[in-house]
Short mmCIF file of C-alpha atoms and ligand atoms in Angstrom, two decimals:
data_model
loop_
_atom_site.label_atom_id
_atom_site.label_comp_id
_atom_site.label_asym_id
_atom_site.label_seq_id
_atom_site.Cartn_x
_atom_site.Cartn_y
_atom_site.Cartn_z
CA MET A 1 25.88 -5.42 -10.93
CA TYR A 2 21.97 -6.34 -10.64
CA LEU A 3 18.89 -4.86 -11.80
CA GLY A 4 15.35 -5.31 -9.71
CA ILE A 5 12.17 -3.98 -11.43
CA ASP A 6 8.85 -3.60 -9.29
CA SER A 7 5.72 -2.88 -11.08
CA SER A 8 3.41 -1.70 -8.37
CA THR A 9 0.21 -0.45 -7.84
CA GLN A 10 1.13 3.50 -8.35
CA SER A 11 4.58 3.40 -9.87
CA LEU A 12 7.25 1.17 -11.59
CA SER A 13 10.53 1.30 -10.17
CA GLY A 14 14.05 -0.08 -11.07
CA MET A 15 16.98 -0.54 -8.39
CA VAL A 16 20.47 -1.53 -9.36
CA LEU A 17 22.58 -3.08 -6.94
CA ASP A 18 26.21 -3.82 -6.78
CA PRO A 19 27.09 -7.07 -4.27
CA ALA A 20 31.00 -6.39 -4.47
CA SER A 21 30.87 -3.14 -2.93
CA GLY A 22 27.52 -3.59 -1.14
CA ARG A 23 26.16 -0.63 -2.53
CA ILE A 24 22.87 0.36 -3.93
CA VAL A 25 24.08 2.14 -7.57
CA CYS A 26 20.79 3.90 -8.55
CA GLU A 27 17.27 3.77 -8.76
CA ALA A 28 14.78 5.19 -10.80
CA SER A 29 10.92 5.33 -10.64
CA VAL A 30 7.84 6.27 -12.99
CA ASN A 31 4.84 7.39 -11.15
CA PHE A 32 1.69 6.41 -13.10
CA GLY A 33 -0.48 9.19 -11.79
CA ALA A 34 2.40 12.22 -12.10
CA ASP A 35 4.62 11.01 -15.02
CA LEU A 36 1.84 9.41 -17.27
CA PRO A 37 -1.06 11.53 -16.68
CA GLN A 38 -2.59 10.74 -20.13
CA TYR A 39 -3.86 7.40 -18.95
CA GLY A 40 -6.24 8.99 -16.53
CA ALA A 41 -5.39 6.90 -13.63
CA PRO A 42 -3.96 9.25 -10.77
CA SER A 43 -3.40 6.26 -8.33
CA GLY A 44 -2.42 3.59 -10.87
CA PHE A 45 -5.78 2.00 -11.85
CA ILE A 46 -9.10 3.34 -13.80
CA PRO A 47 -11.26 5.50 -11.59
CA GLY A 48 -14.99 4.80 -11.52
CA GLY A 49 -15.23 1.21 -11.89
CA ALA A 50 -18.80 -0.35 -11.49
CA SER A 51 -20.01 -2.87 -8.88
CA GLY A 52 -16.25 -2.81 -7.28
CA GLU A 53 -14.49 -3.17 -10.64
CA VAL A 54 -10.96 -2.06 -10.47
CA HIS A 55 -8.88 -2.29 -13.71
CA ALA A 56 -5.53 -0.86 -15.11
CA ASP A 57 -4.18 -0.35 -18.54
CA PRO A 58 -1.36 -2.67 -19.09
CA LEU A 59 -0.14 -0.52 -21.89
CA MET A 60 0.76 2.05 -19.14
CA TRP A 61 2.67 -0.47 -17.50
CA LEU A 62 4.56 -1.06 -20.82
CA GLU A 63 4.94 2.78 -21.37
CA ALA A 64 6.35 3.08 -17.58
CA LEU A 65 9.16 0.13 -18.31
CA ASP A 66 10.42 1.71 -21.28
CA GLU A 67 10.31 5.44 -19.36
CA MET A 68 11.97 3.62 -16.20
CA LEU A 69 14.93 2.09 -18.24
CA SER A 70 15.51 4.99 -20.27
CA ARG A 71 15.90 6.98 -16.96
CA LEU A 72 18.16 4.58 -15.26
CA GLY A 73 20.12 4.44 -18.57
CA LYS A 74 21.18 7.97 -17.80
CA GLN A 75 22.46 7.35 -14.34
CA VAL A 76 24.55 3.67 -15.18
CA ASP A 77 25.68 1.69 -17.81
CA LEU A 78 23.41 -0.70 -18.50
CA SER A 79 25.56 -2.93 -20.29
CA ALA A 80 26.93 -3.81 -16.82
CA ILE A 81 23.88 -5.53 -15.35
CA LYS A 82 24.25 -9.10 -15.33
CA ALA A 83 20.79 -10.18 -14.56
CA ILE A 84 17.26 -8.87 -13.93
CA GLY A 85 14.88 -10.00 -11.22
CA GLY A 86 11.41 -8.38 -10.72
CA SER A 87 8.13 -8.30 -8.75
CA GLY A 88 4.63 -7.05 -9.62
CA GLN A 89 1.36 -6.27 -7.68
CA GLN A 90 -0.23 -9.66 -6.71
CA HIS A 91 -3.31 -10.96 -8.58
CA GLY A 92 -3.66 -8.61 -11.62
CA SER A 93 -3.90 -10.62 -14.95
CA VAL A 94 -2.99 -9.54 -18.50
CA TYR A 95 -4.61 -11.29 -21.25
CA LEU A 96 -2.85 -11.82 -24.65
CA ASN A 97 -3.84 -13.17 -27.86
CA ALA A 98 -1.74 -15.49 -30.50
CA SER A 99 -0.04 -12.29 -32.17
CA PHE A 100 1.61 -11.49 -28.74
CA ILE A 101 4.63 -13.70 -29.29
CA PRO A 102 5.26 -12.73 -32.96
CA ARG A 103 5.09 -9.13 -32.07
CA LEU A 104 7.49 -9.69 -29.28
CA VAL A 105 10.36 -11.44 -31.29
CA SER A 106 10.23 -8.94 -33.86
CA LEU A 107 10.07 -5.69 -31.92
CA ARG A 108 12.20 -2.73 -33.45
CA ALA A 109 14.33 -0.85 -31.11
CA GLU A 110 13.31 2.52 -33.02
CA SER A 111 9.71 2.31 -31.78
CA ASP A 112 8.44 1.57 -28.44
CA LEU A 113 6.86 -1.11 -26.40
CA ARG A 114 3.27 0.10 -26.30
CA SER A 115 2.69 1.00 -29.84
CA GLN A 116 4.35 -2.52 -30.95
CA LEU A 117 2.58 -4.73 -28.55
CA GLN A 118 -0.60 -2.97 -28.29
CA ASP A 119 -2.51 -5.49 -30.76
CA GLY A 120 -1.29 -8.49 -28.82
CA LEU A 121 -3.67 -7.82 -25.90
CA SER A 122 -7.01 -9.79 -25.94
CA ARG A 123 -8.66 -7.74 -23.13
CA ALA A 124 -7.87 -4.12 -23.25
CA THR A 125 -7.83 -3.75 -19.38
CA SER A 126 -6.59 -5.62 -16.48
CA PRO A 127 -8.18 -6.32 -13.16
CA ILE A 128 -5.93 -5.54 -10.13
CA TRP A 129 -6.01 -6.48 -6.72
CA MET A 130 -8.32 -3.74 -5.70
CA ASP A 131 -11.08 -5.30 -7.67
CA THR A 132 -13.97 -6.60 -5.37
CA SER A 133 -16.47 -7.52 -8.37
CA THR A 134 -16.35 -11.29 -8.53
CA SER A 135 -18.31 -12.64 -5.46
CA ALA A 136 -20.63 -14.72 -7.34
CA GLN A 137 -17.53 -16.40 -9.47
CA CYS A 138 -15.95 -17.16 -5.92
CA ALA A 139 -19.06 -18.71 -4.81
CA GLU A 140 -19.58 -20.76 -7.90
CA MET A 141 -15.81 -21.81 -8.03
CA ALA A 142 -16.12 -22.93 -4.20
CA ALA A 143 -19.27 -25.03 -4.76
CA ALA A 144 -17.81 -26.79 -7.93
CA VAL A 145 -14.74 -28.05 -5.62
CA GLY A 146 -17.01 -29.00 -2.43
CA GLY A 147 -16.79 -25.58 -0.39
CA ASN A 148 -14.24 -22.85 0.74
CA ALA A 149 -12.72 -25.51 3.06
CA GLU A 150 -11.74 -27.19 0.10
CA VAL A 151 -10.36 -24.42 -2.05
CA CYS A 152 -8.29 -23.28 1.05
CA ARG A 153 -6.60 -26.80 1.43
CA LEU A 154 -6.12 -26.93 -2.13
CA THR A 155 -4.64 -23.57 -2.79
CA GLY A 156 -3.62 -21.95 0.56
CA SER A 157 -6.69 -19.42 0.35
CA ILE A 158 -10.53 -19.55 0.35
CA ALA A 159 -11.88 -18.26 -3.24
CA ILE A 160 -11.00 -14.63 -2.93
CA GLU A 161 -12.34 -12.04 -5.16
CA ARG A 162 -9.09 -9.90 -5.96
CA PHE A 163 -7.25 -13.31 -6.71
CA THR A 164 -7.01 -13.93 -10.23
CA GLY A 165 -9.01 -17.28 -10.69
CA SER A 166 -12.47 -15.54 -10.28
CA GLN A 167 -11.41 -12.61 -12.20
CA ILE A 168 -10.50 -15.22 -15.39
CA ARG A 169 -14.22 -16.77 -14.66
CA LYS A 170 -15.72 -13.23 -14.81
CA PHE A 171 -14.06 -12.46 -18.19
CA TYR A 172 -14.94 -15.79 -19.65
CA GLN A 173 -18.46 -15.40 -18.66
CA ILE A 174 -18.90 -11.78 -19.77
CA ASP A 175 -16.81 -11.94 -22.57
CA ALA A 176 -16.49 -15.41 -23.82
CA ALA A 177 -15.52 -14.78 -27.59
CA SER A 178 -12.21 -12.77 -26.06
CA TYR A 179 -11.59 -15.41 -23.89
CA ALA A 180 -11.59 -17.75 -26.69
CA GLN A 181 -8.91 -15.25 -28.33
CA THR A 182 -6.74 -15.54 -25.25
CA GLU A 183 -3.78 -17.36 -25.75
CA ARG A 184 -2.06 -16.63 -22.59
CA VAL A 185 -3.08 -14.98 -19.36
CA HIS A 186 -0.22 -13.69 -17.28
CA LEU A 187 -0.10 -12.17 -14.02
CA VAL A 188 1.37 -8.33 -13.88
CA SER A 189 4.71 -10.04 -12.58
CA SER A 190 5.09 -12.52 -15.48
CA PHE A 191 3.70 -10.14 -18.09
CA ILE A 192 6.89 -7.96 -17.67
CA CYS A 193 9.13 -10.56 -17.40
CA SER A 194 8.02 -11.98 -20.56
CA VAL A 195 8.40 -8.77 -22.43
CA LEU A 196 11.97 -8.54 -21.16
CA ALA A 197 12.90 -12.17 -21.97
CA GLY A 198 11.06 -12.04 -25.57
CA THR A 199 9.20 -15.20 -24.80
CA HIS A 200 6.17 -16.58 -22.30
CA ALA A 201 8.04 -16.55 -18.92
CA PRO A 202 6.81 -18.81 -16.09
CA ILE A 203 4.90 -17.55 -12.88
CA ASP A 204 6.74 -18.27 -9.87
CA PHE A 205 5.15 -20.51 -6.39
CA GLY A 206 4.82 -16.87 -4.58
CA ASP A 207 2.57 -15.06 -7.05
CA GLY A 208 0.98 -18.09 -8.58
CA ALA A 209 -0.53 -19.17 -4.87
CA GLY A 210 -2.75 -15.87 -5.58
CA MET A 211 -4.64 -17.05 -7.99
CA ASN A 212 -6.87 -19.89 -6.27
CA LEU A 213 -5.19 -22.04 -9.38
CA MET A 214 -2.23 -23.51 -7.90
CA ASN A 215 -1.81 -26.53 -5.93
CA LEU A 216 -0.09 -25.49 -3.06
CA ALA A 217 1.38 -28.89 -2.07
CA GLU A 218 2.31 -29.89 -5.17
CA ARG A 219 3.32 -26.57 -6.81
CA GLN A 220 1.36 -27.34 -9.99
CA TRP A 221 -1.72 -26.20 -11.71
CA ASP A 222 -4.81 -27.65 -9.93
CA HIS A 223 -7.06 -29.52 -12.44
CA ALA A 224 -10.08 -29.10 -10.29
CA MET A 225 -9.48 -25.29 -9.74
CA LEU A 226 -9.02 -24.88 -13.39
CA ASP A 227 -12.02 -26.78 -14.37
CA ALA A 228 -14.13 -24.75 -11.84
CA THR A 229 -12.87 -21.72 -13.53
CA ALA A 230 -12.93 -21.60 -17.17
CA PRO A 231 -12.73 -23.76 -19.98
CA SER A 232 -9.11 -24.95 -21.49
CA LEU A 233 -7.42 -22.88 -18.44
CA GLY A 234 -4.64 -24.96 -18.32
CA GLU A 235 -3.80 -24.44 -22.08
CA LYS A 236 -3.62 -20.59 -21.68
CA LEU A 237 -1.66 -20.48 -18.31
CA PRO A 238 2.36 -20.10 -18.26
CA ALA A 239 4.46 -22.81 -16.54
CA LEU A 240 5.12 -22.64 -12.86
CA ALA A 241 8.61 -22.16 -11.44
CA GLN A 242 10.88 -21.07 -8.54
CA ALA A 243 11.55 -17.13 -8.65
CA GLY A 244 14.98 -16.18 -9.42
CA THR A 245 15.41 -19.19 -11.64
CA ALA A 246 16.71 -18.20 -15.20
CA VAL A 247 13.99 -17.82 -17.94
CA GLY A 248 16.68 -16.77 -20.46
CA ARG A 249 18.60 -14.03 -21.95
CA ILE A 250 17.20 -10.39 -22.54
CA ALA A 251 15.43 -9.46 -25.86
CA ALA A 252 17.16 -7.99 -28.53
CA TYR A 253 15.22 -4.71 -28.19
CA PHE A 254 16.53 -3.66 -24.89
CA ILE A 255 20.09 -4.40 -26.11
CA GLU A 256 19.62 -2.40 -28.94
CA ARG A 257 17.58 0.53 -27.33
CA TYR A 258 19.26 0.82 -23.89
CA GLY A 259 22.72 -0.90 -24.50
CA PHE A 260 21.95 -4.07 -22.12
CA SER A 261 24.65 -6.69 -22.76
CA ASN A 262 23.48 -9.72 -24.70
CA ASN A 263 24.63 -11.93 -21.92
CA CYS A 264 22.06 -10.15 -19.39
CA GLN A 265 19.90 -13.02 -18.00
CA VAL A 266 16.29 -12.46 -16.91
CA GLY A 267 15.15 -14.40 -14.02
CA VAL A 268 11.23 -15.61 -13.11
CA PHE A 269 9.73 -12.44 -11.23
CA THR A 270 7.61 -12.84 -8.30
CA GLY A 271 4.98 -10.93 -6.39
CA ASP A 272 5.55 -7.71 -4.35
CA ASN A 273 4.86 -9.31 -1.20
CA PRO A 274 6.98 -12.28 -1.58
CA ALA A 275 9.74 -9.87 -3.20
CA SER A 276 9.50 -7.87 0.12
CA LEU A 277 9.99 -10.85 2.28
CA VAL A 278 13.33 -11.36 0.22
CA GLY A 279 14.37 -7.49 0.47
CA MET A 280 13.36 -7.45 4.17
CA GLY A 281 15.68 -10.37 5.03
CA ALA A 282 13.07 -12.07 6.52
CA THR A 283 12.72 -15.23 4.41
CA ALA A 284 13.86 -17.52 7.19
CA PRO A 285 10.97 -18.42 9.77
CA GLY A 286 11.04 -16.63 12.87
CA GLN A 287 10.63 -13.05 11.75
CA VAL A 288 7.71 -11.34 10.97
CA VAL A 289 7.09 -8.25 8.49
CA ILE A 290 4.58 -5.75 8.70
CA SER A 291 4.05 -3.28 5.83
CA LEU A 292 2.12 -0.14 6.59
CA GLY A 293 1.37 1.06 2.85
CA THR A 294 -2.04 1.89 1.16
CA SER A 295 -3.17 -1.41 2.68
CA ASP A 296 -1.53 -2.98 5.84
CA THR A 297 0.15 -6.43 5.37
CA PHE A 298 1.51 -8.62 7.44
CA PHE A 299 3.75 -11.27 6.34
CA ALA A 300 6.23 -14.09 7.51
CA GLY A 301 8.20 -17.00 6.34
CA MET A 302 6.79 -20.57 7.35
CA ASN A 303 8.23 -24.03 7.10
CA ALA A 304 5.24 -26.13 6.70
CA ALA A 305 1.75 -25.01 5.02
CA HIS A 306 -0.91 -24.44 7.46
CA THR A 307 -3.89 -22.31 6.53
CA ASP A 308 -6.13 -20.07 8.31
CA PRO A 309 -8.97 -21.56 9.78
CA ARG A 310 -11.15 -18.44 9.79
CA GLY A 311 -10.47 -18.10 6.02
CA PHE A 312 -8.77 -14.15 5.74
CA GLY A 313 -5.28 -15.22 5.48
CA HIS A 314 -3.15 -16.65 2.57
CA VAL A 315 -0.19 -19.11 2.16
CA PHE A 316 1.97 -18.41 -0.72
CA GLY A 317 5.26 -20.20 -1.99
CA ASN A 318 8.36 -18.22 -0.38
CA PRO A 319 11.07 -17.17 -3.41
CA ALA A 320 13.83 -18.73 -0.87
CA SER A 321 12.36 -21.96 -0.21
CA GLY A 322 9.12 -23.74 1.77
CA TYR A 323 6.11 -21.11 2.39
CA MET A 324 5.08 -17.63 3.53
CA CYS A 325 1.78 -16.30 4.93
CA LEU A 326 0.21 -13.02 4.22
CA VAL A 327 -2.79 -11.28 5.82
CA CYS A 328 -4.09 -8.17 3.93
CA PHE A 329 -5.77 -5.42 5.68
CA ARG A 330 -7.61 -2.73 3.61
CA ASN A 331 -8.32 -0.23 5.88
CA GLY A 332 -4.67 0.83 6.65
CA SER A 333 -2.94 4.25 5.66
CA LEU A 334 -6.44 5.22 4.29
CA ALA A 335 -7.89 4.94 7.47
CA ARG A 336 -5.16 6.75 9.24
CA GLU A 337 -5.54 9.46 6.90
CA ALA A 338 -9.39 9.50 7.17
CA LEU A 339 -8.99 10.10 10.90
CA ARG A 340 -6.14 12.61 10.60
CA ASP A 341 -8.21 14.36 8.29
CA GLN A 342 -11.58 14.35 10.25
CA TYR A 343 -9.66 15.69 13.46
CA GLN A 344 -7.55 18.09 11.18
CA LEU A 345 -4.56 16.68 12.72
CA ASP A 346 -1.18 16.00 11.25
CA TRP A 347 1.20 13.05 11.43
CA SER A 348 2.97 14.62 14.37
CA ALA A 349 -0.32 14.12 16.34
CA PHE A 350 -0.02 10.45 15.48
CA GLU A 351 3.89 10.60 16.08
CA SER A 352 3.96 12.09 19.60
CA ASN A 353 1.15 14.24 20.77
CA ALA A 354 -1.53 11.63 20.95
CA MET A 355 0.99 9.01 22.41
CA ALA A 356 2.08 11.81 25.41
CA GLN A 357 -1.34 12.52 26.20
CA THR A 358 -3.00 9.09 26.59
CA PRO A 359 -1.78 5.68 28.17
CA VAL A 360 -1.40 2.33 26.87
CA GLY A 361 -4.53 0.59 26.52
CA ASN A 362 -6.28 4.02 26.48
CA ASP A 363 -8.39 3.90 29.48
CA GLY A 364 -10.37 1.35 28.11
CA ASN A 365 -11.75 3.06 25.05
CA VAL A 366 -11.62 0.76 22.21
CA MET A 367 -12.36 1.25 18.54
CA LEU A 368 -12.93 -1.08 15.55
CA PRO A 369 -11.04 0.88 13.18
CA PHE A 370 -12.61 0.76 9.69
CA PHE A 371 -13.88 3.68 7.60
CA GLY A 372 -14.92 1.46 4.46
CA PRO A 373 -15.17 -2.14 3.72
CA GLU A 374 -12.90 -4.49 5.35
CA ILE A 375 -11.36 -7.85 3.84
CA THR A 376 -9.72 -9.17 7.71
CA PRO A 377 -12.42 -9.49 8.71
CA ARG A 378 -14.64 -9.61 5.85
CA ARG A 379 -17.11 -6.89 6.79
CA ASP A 380 -18.97 -4.03 5.10
CA PHE A 381 -18.10 -1.22 7.63
CA SER A 382 -18.62 2.31 6.51
CA ALA A 383 -17.46 4.44 9.72
CA PRO A 384 -15.54 3.41 13.00
CA VAL A 385 -17.26 1.69 15.85
CA ARG A 386 -16.31 3.02 19.28
CA ARG A 387 -16.88 1.50 22.96
CA GLY A 388 -15.79 3.39 26.08
CA THR A 389 -16.72 6.33 28.02
CA ALA A 390 -19.69 8.56 26.79
CA GLU A 391 -17.31 11.44 25.84
CA PHE A 392 -15.15 8.99 23.68
CA GLU A 393 -17.91 7.26 22.14
CA SER A 394 -19.32 10.65 21.12
CA GLY A 395 -16.17 11.33 19.03
CA GLU A 396 -14.50 13.74 21.56
CA ASN A 397 -10.70 13.93 22.58
CA SER A 398 -8.58 13.59 19.45
CA ALA A 399 -5.54 12.37 21.19
CA ALA A 400 -7.63 9.07 22.62
CA GLN A 401 -9.31 8.64 19.02
CA VAL A 402 -5.54 8.45 17.68
CA ARG A 403 -4.63 5.77 19.99
CA ALA A 404 -7.92 4.01 19.87
CA LEU A 405 -7.56 3.72 15.97
CA LEU A 406 -4.15 2.50 16.28
CA GLU A 407 -4.35 0.41 19.07
CA GLY A 408 -7.70 -1.17 17.22
CA GLN A 409 -5.46 -1.48 14.05
CA PHE A 410 -2.79 -3.62 15.59
CA LEU A 411 -5.33 -5.48 17.88
CA ASN A 412 -7.15 -6.59 14.63
CA MET A 413 -3.97 -7.62 12.94
CA LYS A 414 -2.71 -9.89 16.03
CA ARG A 415 -6.07 -11.43 16.47
CA HIS A 416 -6.08 -12.16 12.68
CA THR A 417 -2.56 -13.68 12.46
CA ASP A 418 -2.77 -15.72 15.68
CA TRP A 419 -3.06 -18.70 13.43
CA ILE A 420 0.45 -18.49 12.04
CA GLY A 421 1.69 -19.63 15.12
CA ILE A 422 4.79 -17.39 15.21
CA ALA A 423 5.50 -15.45 18.67
CA ALA A 424 7.39 -12.91 16.84
CA ASP A 425 11.09 -12.17 18.76
CA ARG A 426 11.26 -9.14 16.16
CA ILE A 427 9.06 -7.26 13.96
CA LEU A 428 10.33 -5.59 10.73
CA LEU A 429 8.30 -2.69 9.79
CA THR A 430 8.04 -1.08 6.38
CA GLY A 431 6.02 0.94 4.25
CA GLY A 432 4.99 4.63 4.20
CA ALA A 433 3.75 4.84 7.57
CA SER A 434 6.47 2.79 9.32
CA ARG A 435 8.83 5.98 9.54
CA ASN A 436 6.05 7.30 12.26
CA ASP A 437 7.65 6.44 15.48
CA GLY A 438 4.19 6.97 17.17
CA ILE A 439 2.68 4.25 15.05
CA ALA A 440 5.61 1.95 15.32
CA GLN A 441 5.37 2.14 19.29
CA VAL A 442 1.99 1.02 19.19
CA ALA A 443 2.93 -1.99 16.95
CA ALA A 444 5.76 -3.01 19.15
CA ASP A 445 3.50 -2.35 22.37
CA VAL A 446 0.36 -4.60 21.06
CA PHE A 447 2.66 -7.36 19.63
CA GLY A 448 4.77 -7.12 22.56
CA ALA A 449 8.12 -7.39 20.40
CA PRO A 450 10.71 -4.86 19.34
CA VAL A 451 10.11 -3.34 16.09
CA GLU A 452 12.76 -2.26 13.76
CA ARG A 453 13.01 -0.68 10.43
CA LEU A 454 15.48 -1.13 7.41
CA ALA A 455 17.71 1.33 5.99
CA ILE A 456 16.24 0.80 2.50
CA ALA A 457 12.52 1.97 1.95
CA ASN A 458 11.57 0.17 -1.28
CA SER A 459 11.86 -3.40 -0.14
CA ALA A 460 10.02 -4.99 -3.05
CA ALA A 461 12.70 -3.77 -5.64
CA LEU A 462 15.38 -4.80 -3.25
CA GLY A 463 14.09 -8.15 -2.93
CA ALA A 464 13.77 -8.18 -6.71
CA ALA A 465 17.50 -7.10 -7.26
CA ILE A 466 18.54 -9.82 -4.93
CA LEU A 467 16.54 -12.30 -6.96
CA ALA A 468 18.24 -10.97 -9.72
CA ALA A 469 21.76 -11.65 -8.19
CA VAL A 470 20.52 -15.15 -6.97
CA THR A 471 19.77 -15.80 -10.77
CA ASP A 472 23.28 -15.29 -11.40
CA GLY A 473 24.45 -17.91 -8.70
CA GLY A 474 24.41 -15.39 -5.79
CA SER A 475 23.72 -16.69 -2.36
CA MET A 476 20.51 -15.30 -1.01
CA ALA A 477 21.41 -15.48 2.54
CA ASP A 478 24.96 -13.55 1.61
CA LEU A 479 23.07 -10.93 -0.21
CA GLN A 480 20.32 -10.28 2.73
CA SER A 481 23.12 -9.83 5.11
CA THR A 482 24.84 -7.32 2.99
CA PHE A 483 21.76 -5.39 2.11
CA CYS A 484 19.00 -6.11 4.45
CA GLN A 485 20.35 -3.96 7.30
CA THR A 486 18.34 -2.15 10.08
CA SER A 487 18.74 1.47 10.22
CA ALA A 488 20.75 2.76 12.82
CA GLY A 489 18.39 4.01 16.06
CA SER A 490 15.29 2.52 14.25
CA LEU A 491 14.74 0.15 17.02
CA LEU A 492 11.78 0.35 19.44
CA PRO A 493 11.14 -1.89 22.38
CA PRO A 494 7.78 -2.28 23.86
CA GLN A 495 6.86 -0.25 26.57
CA SER A 496 7.07 -1.87 30.19
CA SER A 497 3.60 -1.03 30.76
CA ALA A 498 2.44 -2.62 27.77
CA ASP A 499 -0.16 -5.47 28.61
CA TYR A 500 -2.85 -5.95 26.00
CA ALA A 501 -4.85 -8.96 27.40
CA THR A 502 -7.52 -7.04 28.55
CA THR A 503 -8.02 -4.47 25.91
CA MET A 504 -8.07 -7.39 23.24
CA SER A 505 -10.92 -9.25 24.94
CA LYS A 506 -12.82 -6.15 25.25
CA PHE A 507 -11.67 -5.60 21.20
CA VAL A 508 -12.67 -9.09 20.09
CA ASP A 509 -16.13 -8.76 21.97
CA LEU A 510 -16.83 -5.40 20.27
CA LEU A 511 -15.75 -7.23 16.87
CA GLU A 512 -17.94 -10.12 17.47
CA SER A 513 -21.25 -8.33 18.77
P1 ADP B 1 2.16 1.95 -1.28
O1 ADP B 1 3.19 0.99 -1.49
O2 ADP B 1 0.91 1.22 -0.97
O3 ADP B 1 1.73 2.86 -2.51
P2 ADP B 1 3.33 3.39 0.70
O4 ADP B 1 4.39 2.14 1.49
O5 ADP B 1 4.12 4.25 0.02
O6 ADP B 1 2.26 3.07 -0.03
O7 ADP B 1 2.53 4.24 1.90
C1 ADP B 1 2.10 5.37 1.33
C2 ADP B 1 1.36 6.01 2.81
O8 ADP B 1 2.03 6.25 3.86
C3 ADP B 1 0.62 7.19 2.37
O9 ADP B 1 -0.66 6.96 1.88
C4 ADP B 1 0.37 7.98 3.96
O10 ADP B 1 -0.62 7.70 4.51
C5 ADP B 1 1.55 7.02 4.59
N1 ADP B 1 2.63 7.93 5.51
C6 ADP B 1 3.39 8.60 4.66
N2 ADP B 1 4.27 9.51 5.76
C7 ADP B 1 3.76 9.31 6.83
C8 ADP B 1 3.94 9.67 8.23
N3 ADP B 1 4.86 10.48 8.45
N4 ADP B 1 3.16 8.88 9.19
C9 ADP B 1 2.24 8.25 8.88
N5 ADP B 1 1.81 7.76 7.65
C10 ADP B 1 2.45 8.17 6.62
C1 XUL B 2 -1.81 -8.88 -1.35
C2 XUL B 2 -2.43 -7.77 -2.15
C3 XUL B 2 -1.35 -6.50 -2.33
C4 XUL B 2 -1.33 -6.46 -3.69
C5 XUL B 2 -0.37 -4.90 -4.21
O1 XUL B 2 -2.67 -9.95 -1.53
O2 XUL B 2 -3.40 -8.09 -2.80
O3 XUL B 2 -0.72 -6.28 -1.20
O4 XUL B 2 0.06 -7.27 -3.88
O5 XUL B 2 0.60 -4.48 -3.20
#
């Protein structure tokens, strides 16, 4: 059996799979807000950060790891786990001092991870992907290497606030003494992996590309970017490696405390989006995944790296081989929820009512569907912008408002993913909102491609478990054909009336006006 661990924004979960029987054996999840309320992080991060700062407590992740393993151990004999793989929310970083490794190698099974490792941190909190506080550092880094086009050519993305490089630079600028005390900077993924393996684990090419520090073509740290970020940074970063290659055997703490076998291997972890690409069975180019979660993301495998000329999209390493692209939209479920609440609707209005009452194209009424600042495109919206009939522009007719919001979200997504050059013949939909047939139908209509959903909801943890099996010699393609099945009856073809050419040009006019 193989264990996949996903340390994500709101929860840390584990999934055990058995390739021989083709079964998911069990799952366990620890929700930071509900299960660990003592950290004061109801959505997994510390609320109220100043000037766009969003941090989380890495000790909360350690406590969640202990708790998740103890829950899993009640459902399955953990000595049967042959390898562990994993994923983490991307971009977030953990800062460790020189005492971390001595503490890690002398962990006692009678005590917990949190209390034994807490003094090994050189920074009490971890900036995460929702942080937008580093615009100045991004500008400085871009200027140092000759501009954002060069940052993008080197690393696959222009300098981005949530990416780890600018966050490290900010830490160095505001607290140089603690930066100097930092022996290693890890990502969330490589931090959890290090704890399990009892040694500093590498960062993989998927998550590593979300730092603005890795040279995408060479798959090594880029010296110009390191120099533009902070002094001696090269000495403070882990090695880079392919996800799913072996780091080593599991640390004694986990053998003694949870009953893992001393032969259990730990593989190199990756980011949650690259892991999701594996778990959706979409690592081979030709399929695209749209994840409708807190934010919406669009990702797909690519053969060769080419970057977004508009600077919004990203190119990462693909855990299978080659590259993947990712475009992230901040106004995802939160915008759908805002409109739902504003009109006092429920999800069934999105599912069927609004769909039945309005035609494809919404009689020419279009909306820029942003309730707050957006990152794709990067604009400081505070409310949706409407164009159409006087009735529509004044906000009347909730059915037309719902359709306009959904069409606007997918038109914006289609517009900002055109650089990838993939005409998807099938779209795989995942995330909390993907179960909503109305939302799924609008995605199929706007993209002009059938939409399907997978039987297993937690695609990042599934991808992590598949990577665990790959670490033990399994074939990724065989594992994907066993576990990444679409759920029966989930296919929605585009409606015959769907033609969005005119609506797209109206939308683009409004976006650029
Ligand atoms: P994340 O992984 O980012 O925490 P999820 O993929 O779990 O997020 O998605 C959570 C979101 O799914 C919620 O914020 C909610 O808005 C949305 N959601 C849940 N059920 C439905 C539904 N039936 N229709 C539309 N959206 C839904
Ligand atoms: C991707 C991104 C998020 C995080 C959290 O660039 O910032 O999707 O990975 O899930």
